[in-house]
Every structure is written in C-alpha cells, then in structure tokens.
Tab-separated table of N, CA and C and ligand atoms in Angstrom:
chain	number	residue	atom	x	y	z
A	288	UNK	N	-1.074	-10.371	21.891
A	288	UNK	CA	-0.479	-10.229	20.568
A	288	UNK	C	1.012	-10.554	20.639
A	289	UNK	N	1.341	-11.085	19.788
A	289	UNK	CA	2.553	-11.452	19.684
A	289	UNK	C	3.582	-10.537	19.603
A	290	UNK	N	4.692	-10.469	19.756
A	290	UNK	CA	5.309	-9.146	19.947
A	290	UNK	C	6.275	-8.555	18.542
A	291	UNK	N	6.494	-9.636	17.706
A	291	UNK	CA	6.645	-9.472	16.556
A	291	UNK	C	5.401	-8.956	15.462
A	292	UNK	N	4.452	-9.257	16.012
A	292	UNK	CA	3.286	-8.681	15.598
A	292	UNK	C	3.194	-7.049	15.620
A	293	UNK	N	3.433	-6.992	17.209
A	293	UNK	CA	3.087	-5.531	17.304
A	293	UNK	C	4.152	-5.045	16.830
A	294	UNK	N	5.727	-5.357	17.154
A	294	UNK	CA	6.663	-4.464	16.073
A	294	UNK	C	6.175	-4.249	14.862
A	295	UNK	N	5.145	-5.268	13.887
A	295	UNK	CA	4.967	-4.517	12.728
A	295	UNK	C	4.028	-3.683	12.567
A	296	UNK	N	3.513	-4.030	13.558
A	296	UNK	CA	2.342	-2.319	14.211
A	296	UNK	C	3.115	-0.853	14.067
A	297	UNK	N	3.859	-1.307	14.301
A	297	UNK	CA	4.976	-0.050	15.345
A	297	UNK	C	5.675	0.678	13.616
A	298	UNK	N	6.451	-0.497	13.126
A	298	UNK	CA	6.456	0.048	11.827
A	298	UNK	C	5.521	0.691	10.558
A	299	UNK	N	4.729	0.085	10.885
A	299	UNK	CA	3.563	0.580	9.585
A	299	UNK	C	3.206	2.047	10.278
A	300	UNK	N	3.016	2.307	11.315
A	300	UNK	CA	2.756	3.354	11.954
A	300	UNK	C	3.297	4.379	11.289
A	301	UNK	N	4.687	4.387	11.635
A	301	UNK	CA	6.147	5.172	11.196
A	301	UNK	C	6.288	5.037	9.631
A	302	UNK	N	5.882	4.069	9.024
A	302	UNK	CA	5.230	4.462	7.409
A	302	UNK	C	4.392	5.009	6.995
A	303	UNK	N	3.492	5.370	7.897
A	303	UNK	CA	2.180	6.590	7.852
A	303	UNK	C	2.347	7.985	7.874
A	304	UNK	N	3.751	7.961	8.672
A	304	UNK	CA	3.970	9.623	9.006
A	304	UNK	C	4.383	9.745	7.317
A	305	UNK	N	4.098	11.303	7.031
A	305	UNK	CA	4.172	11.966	5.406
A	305	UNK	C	5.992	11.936	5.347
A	306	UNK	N	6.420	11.483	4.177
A	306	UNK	CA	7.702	11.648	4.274
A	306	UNK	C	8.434	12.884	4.674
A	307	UNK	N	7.745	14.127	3.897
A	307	UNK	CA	8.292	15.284	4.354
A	307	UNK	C	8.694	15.030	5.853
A	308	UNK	N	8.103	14.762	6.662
A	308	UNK	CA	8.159	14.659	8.196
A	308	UNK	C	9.238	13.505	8.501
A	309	UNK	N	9.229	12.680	7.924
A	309	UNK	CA	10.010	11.437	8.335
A	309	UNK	C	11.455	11.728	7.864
A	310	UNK	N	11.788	12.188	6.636
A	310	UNK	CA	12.958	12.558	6.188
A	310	UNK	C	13.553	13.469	7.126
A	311	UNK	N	12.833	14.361	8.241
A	311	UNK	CA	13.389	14.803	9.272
A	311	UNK	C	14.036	14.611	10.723
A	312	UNK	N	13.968	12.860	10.145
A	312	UNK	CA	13.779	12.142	11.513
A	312	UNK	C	15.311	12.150	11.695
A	313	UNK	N	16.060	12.539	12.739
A	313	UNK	CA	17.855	12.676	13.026
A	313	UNK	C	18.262	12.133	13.774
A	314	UNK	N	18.418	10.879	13.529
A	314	UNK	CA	19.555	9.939	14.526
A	314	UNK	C	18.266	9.444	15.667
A	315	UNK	N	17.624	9.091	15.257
A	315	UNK	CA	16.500	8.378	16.235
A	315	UNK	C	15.811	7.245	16.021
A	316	UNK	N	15.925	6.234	16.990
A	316	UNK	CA	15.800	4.560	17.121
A	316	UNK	C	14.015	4.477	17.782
A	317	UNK	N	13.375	3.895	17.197
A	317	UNK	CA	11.972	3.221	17.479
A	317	UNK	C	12.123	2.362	18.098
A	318	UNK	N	11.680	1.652	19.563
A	318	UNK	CA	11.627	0.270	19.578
A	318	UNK	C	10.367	-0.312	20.577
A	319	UNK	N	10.339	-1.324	20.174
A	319	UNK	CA	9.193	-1.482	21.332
A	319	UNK	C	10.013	-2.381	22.864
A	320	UNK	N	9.131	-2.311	23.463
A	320	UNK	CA	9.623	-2.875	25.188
A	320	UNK	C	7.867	-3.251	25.731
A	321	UNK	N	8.418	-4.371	26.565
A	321	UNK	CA	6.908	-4.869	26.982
A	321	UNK	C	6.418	-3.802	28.022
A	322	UNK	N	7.242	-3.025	28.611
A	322	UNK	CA	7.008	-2.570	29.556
A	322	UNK	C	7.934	-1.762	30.307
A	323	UNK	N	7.443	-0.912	30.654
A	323	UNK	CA	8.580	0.563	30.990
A	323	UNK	C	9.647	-0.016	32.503
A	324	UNK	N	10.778	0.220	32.119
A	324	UNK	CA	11.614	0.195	33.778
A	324	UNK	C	11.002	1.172	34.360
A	325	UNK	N	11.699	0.993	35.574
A	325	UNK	CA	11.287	2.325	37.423
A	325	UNK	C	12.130	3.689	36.711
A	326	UNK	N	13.176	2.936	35.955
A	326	UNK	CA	13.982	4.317	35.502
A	326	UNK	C	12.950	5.490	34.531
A	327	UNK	N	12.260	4.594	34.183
A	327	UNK	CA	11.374	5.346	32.482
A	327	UNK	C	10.513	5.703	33.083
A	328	UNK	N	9.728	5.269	34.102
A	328	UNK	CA	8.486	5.482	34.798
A	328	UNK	C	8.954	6.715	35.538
A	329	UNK	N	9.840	6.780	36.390
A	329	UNK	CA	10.468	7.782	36.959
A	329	UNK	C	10.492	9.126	36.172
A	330	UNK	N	11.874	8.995	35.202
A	330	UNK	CA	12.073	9.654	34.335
A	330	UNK	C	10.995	10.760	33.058
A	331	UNK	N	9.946	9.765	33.333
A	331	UNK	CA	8.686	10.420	32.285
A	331	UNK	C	7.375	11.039	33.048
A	332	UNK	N	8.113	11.453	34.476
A	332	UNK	CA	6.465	12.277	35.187
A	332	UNK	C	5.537	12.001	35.219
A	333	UNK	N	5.524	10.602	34.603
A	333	UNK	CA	4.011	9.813	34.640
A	333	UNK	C	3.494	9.757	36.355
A	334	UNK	N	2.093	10.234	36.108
A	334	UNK	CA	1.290	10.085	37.684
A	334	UNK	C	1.798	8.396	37.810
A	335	UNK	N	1.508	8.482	39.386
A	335	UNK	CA	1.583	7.126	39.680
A	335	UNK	C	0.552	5.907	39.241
A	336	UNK	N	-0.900	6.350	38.712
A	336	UNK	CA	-1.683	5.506	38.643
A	336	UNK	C	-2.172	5.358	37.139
A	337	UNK	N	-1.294	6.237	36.381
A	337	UNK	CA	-1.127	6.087	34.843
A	337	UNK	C	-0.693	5.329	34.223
A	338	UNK	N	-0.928	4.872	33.157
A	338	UNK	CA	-0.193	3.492	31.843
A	338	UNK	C	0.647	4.541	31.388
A	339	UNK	N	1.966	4.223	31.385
A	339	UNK	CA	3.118	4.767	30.208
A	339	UNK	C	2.971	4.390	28.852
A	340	UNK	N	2.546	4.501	28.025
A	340	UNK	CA	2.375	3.794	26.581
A	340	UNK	C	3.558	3.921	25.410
A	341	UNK	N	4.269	5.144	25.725
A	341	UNK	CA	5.297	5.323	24.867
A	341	UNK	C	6.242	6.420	25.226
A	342	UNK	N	7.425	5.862	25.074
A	342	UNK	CA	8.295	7.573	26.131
A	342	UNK	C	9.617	7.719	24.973
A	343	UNK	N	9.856	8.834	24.786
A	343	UNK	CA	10.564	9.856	24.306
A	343	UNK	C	12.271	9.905	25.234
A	344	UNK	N	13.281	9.738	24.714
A	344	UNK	CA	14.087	9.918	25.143
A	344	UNK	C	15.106	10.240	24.514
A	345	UNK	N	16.189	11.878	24.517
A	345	UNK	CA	16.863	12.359	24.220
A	345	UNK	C	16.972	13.755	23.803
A	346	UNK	N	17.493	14.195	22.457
A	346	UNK	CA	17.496	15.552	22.935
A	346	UNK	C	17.099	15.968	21.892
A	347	UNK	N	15.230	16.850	21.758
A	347	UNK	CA	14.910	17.058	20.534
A	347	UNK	C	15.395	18.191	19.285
A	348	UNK	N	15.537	17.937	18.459
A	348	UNK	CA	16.105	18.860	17.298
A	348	UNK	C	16.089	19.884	17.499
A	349	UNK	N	14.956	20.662	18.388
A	349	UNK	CA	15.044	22.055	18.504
A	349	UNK	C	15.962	22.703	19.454
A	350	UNK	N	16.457	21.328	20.536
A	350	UNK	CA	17.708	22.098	21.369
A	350	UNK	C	18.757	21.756	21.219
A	351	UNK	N	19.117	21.065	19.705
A	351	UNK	CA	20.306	20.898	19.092
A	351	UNK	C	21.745	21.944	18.641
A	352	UNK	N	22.442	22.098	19.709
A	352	UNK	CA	23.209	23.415	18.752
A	352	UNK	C	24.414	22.788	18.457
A	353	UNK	N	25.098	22.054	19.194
A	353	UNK	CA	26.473	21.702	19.080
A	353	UNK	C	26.388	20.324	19.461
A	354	UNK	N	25.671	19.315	18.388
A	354	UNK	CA	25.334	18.295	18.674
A	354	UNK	C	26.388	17.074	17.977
A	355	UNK	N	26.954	16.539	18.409
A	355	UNK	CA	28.290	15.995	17.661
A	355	UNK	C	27.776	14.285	18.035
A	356	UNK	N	28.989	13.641	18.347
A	356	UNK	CA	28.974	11.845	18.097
A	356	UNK	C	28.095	11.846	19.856
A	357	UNK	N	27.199	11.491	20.009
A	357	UNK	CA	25.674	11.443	21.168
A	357	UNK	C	25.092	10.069	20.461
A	358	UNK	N	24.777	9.361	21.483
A	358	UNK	CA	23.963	8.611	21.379
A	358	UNK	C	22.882	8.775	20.470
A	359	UNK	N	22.013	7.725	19.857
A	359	UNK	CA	20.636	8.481	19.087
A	359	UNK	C	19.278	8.928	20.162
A	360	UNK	N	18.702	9.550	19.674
A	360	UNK	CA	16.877	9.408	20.116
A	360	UNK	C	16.455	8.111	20.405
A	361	UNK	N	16.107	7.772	21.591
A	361	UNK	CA	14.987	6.489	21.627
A	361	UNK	C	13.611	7.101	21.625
A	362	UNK	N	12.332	6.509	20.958
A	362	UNK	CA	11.388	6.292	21.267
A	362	UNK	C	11.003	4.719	21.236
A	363	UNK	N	10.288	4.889	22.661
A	363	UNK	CA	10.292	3.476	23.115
A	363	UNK	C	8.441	3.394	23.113
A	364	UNK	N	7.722	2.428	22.553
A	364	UNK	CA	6.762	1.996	22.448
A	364	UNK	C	6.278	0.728	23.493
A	365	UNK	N	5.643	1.201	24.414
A	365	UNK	CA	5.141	-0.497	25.472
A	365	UNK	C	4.387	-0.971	24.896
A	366	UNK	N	4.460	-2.589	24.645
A	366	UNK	CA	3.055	-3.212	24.113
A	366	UNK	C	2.189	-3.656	25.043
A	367	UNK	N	2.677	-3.773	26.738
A	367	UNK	CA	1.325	-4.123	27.725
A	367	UNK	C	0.591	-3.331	28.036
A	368	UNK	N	0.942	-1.810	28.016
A	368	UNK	CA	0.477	-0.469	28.026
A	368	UNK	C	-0.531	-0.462	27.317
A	369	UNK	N	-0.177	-0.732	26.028
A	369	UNK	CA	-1.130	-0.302	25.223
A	369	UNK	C	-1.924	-1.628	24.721
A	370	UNK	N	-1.814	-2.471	24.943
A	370	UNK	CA	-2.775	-3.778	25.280
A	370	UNK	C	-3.691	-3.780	26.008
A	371	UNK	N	-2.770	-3.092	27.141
A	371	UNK	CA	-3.757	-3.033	28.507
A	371	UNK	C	-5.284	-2.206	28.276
A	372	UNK	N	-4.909	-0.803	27.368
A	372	UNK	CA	-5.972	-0.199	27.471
A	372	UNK	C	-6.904	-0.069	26.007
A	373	UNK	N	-6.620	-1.271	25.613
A	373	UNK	CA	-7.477	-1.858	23.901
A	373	UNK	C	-8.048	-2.931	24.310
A	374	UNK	N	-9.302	-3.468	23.590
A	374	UNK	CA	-9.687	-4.572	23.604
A	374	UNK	C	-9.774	-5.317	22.212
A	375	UNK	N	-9.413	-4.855	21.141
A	375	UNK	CA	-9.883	-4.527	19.868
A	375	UNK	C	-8.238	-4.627	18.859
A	376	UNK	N	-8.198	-6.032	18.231
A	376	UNK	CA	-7.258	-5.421	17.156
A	376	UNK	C	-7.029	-4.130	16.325
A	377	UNK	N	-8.238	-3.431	16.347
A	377	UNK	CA	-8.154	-2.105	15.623
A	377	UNK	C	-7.911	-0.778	16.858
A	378	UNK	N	-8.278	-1.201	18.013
A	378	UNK	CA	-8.002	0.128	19.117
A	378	UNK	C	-6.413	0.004	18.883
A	379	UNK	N	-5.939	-1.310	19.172
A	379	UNK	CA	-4.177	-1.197	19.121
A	379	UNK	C	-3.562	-0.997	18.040
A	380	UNK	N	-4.243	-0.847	17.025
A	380	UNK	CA	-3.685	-0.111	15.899
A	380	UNK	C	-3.292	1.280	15.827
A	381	UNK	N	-4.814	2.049	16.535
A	381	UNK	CA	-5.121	3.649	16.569
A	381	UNK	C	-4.185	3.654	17.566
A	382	UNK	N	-4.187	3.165	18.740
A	382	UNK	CA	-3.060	3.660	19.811
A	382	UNK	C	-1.997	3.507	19.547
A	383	UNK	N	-1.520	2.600	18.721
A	383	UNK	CA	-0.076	2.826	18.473
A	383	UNK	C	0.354	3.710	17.149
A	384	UNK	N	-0.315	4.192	16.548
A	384	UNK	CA	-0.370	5.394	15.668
A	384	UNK	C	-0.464	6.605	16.372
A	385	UNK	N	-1.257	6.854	17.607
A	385	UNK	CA	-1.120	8.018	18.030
A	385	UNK	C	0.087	7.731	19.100
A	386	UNK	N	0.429	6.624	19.534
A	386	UNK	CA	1.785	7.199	20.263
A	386	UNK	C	2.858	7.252	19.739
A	387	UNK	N	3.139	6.812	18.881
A	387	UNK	CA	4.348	6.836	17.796
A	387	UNK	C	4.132	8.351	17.144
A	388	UNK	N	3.197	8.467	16.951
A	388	UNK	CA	3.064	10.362	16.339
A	388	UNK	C	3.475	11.251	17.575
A	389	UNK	N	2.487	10.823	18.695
A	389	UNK	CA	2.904	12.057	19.987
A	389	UNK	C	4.543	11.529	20.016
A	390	UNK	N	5.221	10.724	19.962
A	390	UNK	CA	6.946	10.476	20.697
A	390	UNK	C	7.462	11.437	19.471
A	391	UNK	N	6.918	11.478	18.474
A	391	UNK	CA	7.704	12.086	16.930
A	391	UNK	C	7.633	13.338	17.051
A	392	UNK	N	6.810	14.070	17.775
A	392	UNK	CA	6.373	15.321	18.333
A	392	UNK	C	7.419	15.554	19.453
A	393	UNK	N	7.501	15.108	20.416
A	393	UNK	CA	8.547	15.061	21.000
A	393	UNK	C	10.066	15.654	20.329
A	394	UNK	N	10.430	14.543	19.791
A	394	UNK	CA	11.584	14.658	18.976
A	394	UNK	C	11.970	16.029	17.880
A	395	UNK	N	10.326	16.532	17.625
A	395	UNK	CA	11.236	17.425	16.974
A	395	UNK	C	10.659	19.060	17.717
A	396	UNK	N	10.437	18.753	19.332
A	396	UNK	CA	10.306	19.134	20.232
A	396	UNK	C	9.501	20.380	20.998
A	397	UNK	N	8.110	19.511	20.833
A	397	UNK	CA	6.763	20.125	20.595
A	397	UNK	C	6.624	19.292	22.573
A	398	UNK	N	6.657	20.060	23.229
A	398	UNK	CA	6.365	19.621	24.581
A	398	UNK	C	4.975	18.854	25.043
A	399	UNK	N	4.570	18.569	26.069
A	399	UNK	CA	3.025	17.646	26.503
A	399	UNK	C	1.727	19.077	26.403
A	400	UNK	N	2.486	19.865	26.443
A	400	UNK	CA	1.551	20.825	26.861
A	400	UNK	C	0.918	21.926	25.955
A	401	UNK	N	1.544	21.786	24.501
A	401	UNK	CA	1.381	22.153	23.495
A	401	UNK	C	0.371	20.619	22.488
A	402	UNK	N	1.335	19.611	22.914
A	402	UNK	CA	0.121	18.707	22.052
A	402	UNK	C	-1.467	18.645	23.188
A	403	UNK	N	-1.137	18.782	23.742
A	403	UNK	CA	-2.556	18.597	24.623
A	403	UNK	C	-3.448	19.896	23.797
A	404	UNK	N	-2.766	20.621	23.764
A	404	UNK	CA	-3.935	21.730	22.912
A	404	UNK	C	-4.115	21.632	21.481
A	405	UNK	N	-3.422	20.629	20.965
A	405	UNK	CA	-3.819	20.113	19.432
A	405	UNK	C	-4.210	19.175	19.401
A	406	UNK	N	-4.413	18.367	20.597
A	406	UNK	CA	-5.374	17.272	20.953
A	406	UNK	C	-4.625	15.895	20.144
A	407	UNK	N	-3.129	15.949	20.596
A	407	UNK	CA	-2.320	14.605	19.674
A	407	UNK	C	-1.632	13.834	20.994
B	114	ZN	ZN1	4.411	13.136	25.909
C-alpha cells in the first residue's frame, strides 16, 4: 500500500474516535513511519520476536502537573508492522483503528495492562 494511502487510513481512524474524546487530545502529533528505529523497539518493551505496530511517546495527561513549553505527544503508527500482519485491505483498516485507539489510550494514560483487560 502506498504510504499516502495508509496516512489516510491513519486519519479516518482518528475521525472515528467520538469527538468528546478527541477534543481531549493535548498537544499530540499522529504520524506514520515505515518502521520502528532500535531506539523505539528498545524503548517500547516489545519482546524480541514481536511486530511493533504503533508506539506511544510522551507524557500522558494523567501525569501532567506542571506541564509548560515540552515537546508534543507522538503517536507513531508502522505501516510494515501492520502490513506485515494483514492480508486484506479491510484487516489493515481494523488494525489501524485499533492501534490508533490503543496509542490514544495511552495518552490519556490507561497503561498495557489495564487495556489488556478491556481487551483494546
Ligand atoms: Zn501499548
């Protein structure tokens, strides 16, 4: 898929979330990347024999106290990741809807271990 393609994957996604939710979104950048650096791979506890599909980076709203001029939120979206494990124009749809939701979870700082028990 073309990668301008999947950016508009990536957006329509992030037009799905309910505004209530999105209007909460604070100083945080979407983008896609073909593929995670050693730094992100590192950085995100991913097992070694896991696909990274989408990683979260910065500091979520809930441990905001004295948060002044900071860089924004990245959530970063891979498109070989999630290529890799679709075969189906419509699987890479659903996967990039649910990782763009789990990174948004993140952000407003709902940990791996809490969505694993809401099954997101
Ligand atoms: Zn996660």
């Amino acid at each position: 898929m073309e990668t301008k393609e999947f950016e508009k994957l990536v957006r329509e996604a992030l037009g799905l979330i309910p505004p209530e939710i999105r209007r909460h979104l604070d100083n945080v950048d979407l983008v896609v990347e073909e593929s995670p650096t050693n730094e992100q791979l590192v950085g995100s506890g991913i097992e070694k024999d896991h696909l990274l599909l989408g990683l979260y980076e910065g500091l979520p709203l809930t441990e905001r106290s004295d948060y002044g001029m900071v860089l924004p939120d990245k959530i970063t979206i891979f498109q070989k990741s999630i290529e890799e494990i679709c075969t189906t124009h419509e699987e890479i749809i659903k996967e990039v809807r649910e990782t763009v939701v789990h990174e948004l979870a993140h952000h407003f700082g709902i940990d791996d271990d809490r969505l694993e028990e809401l099954g997101i």
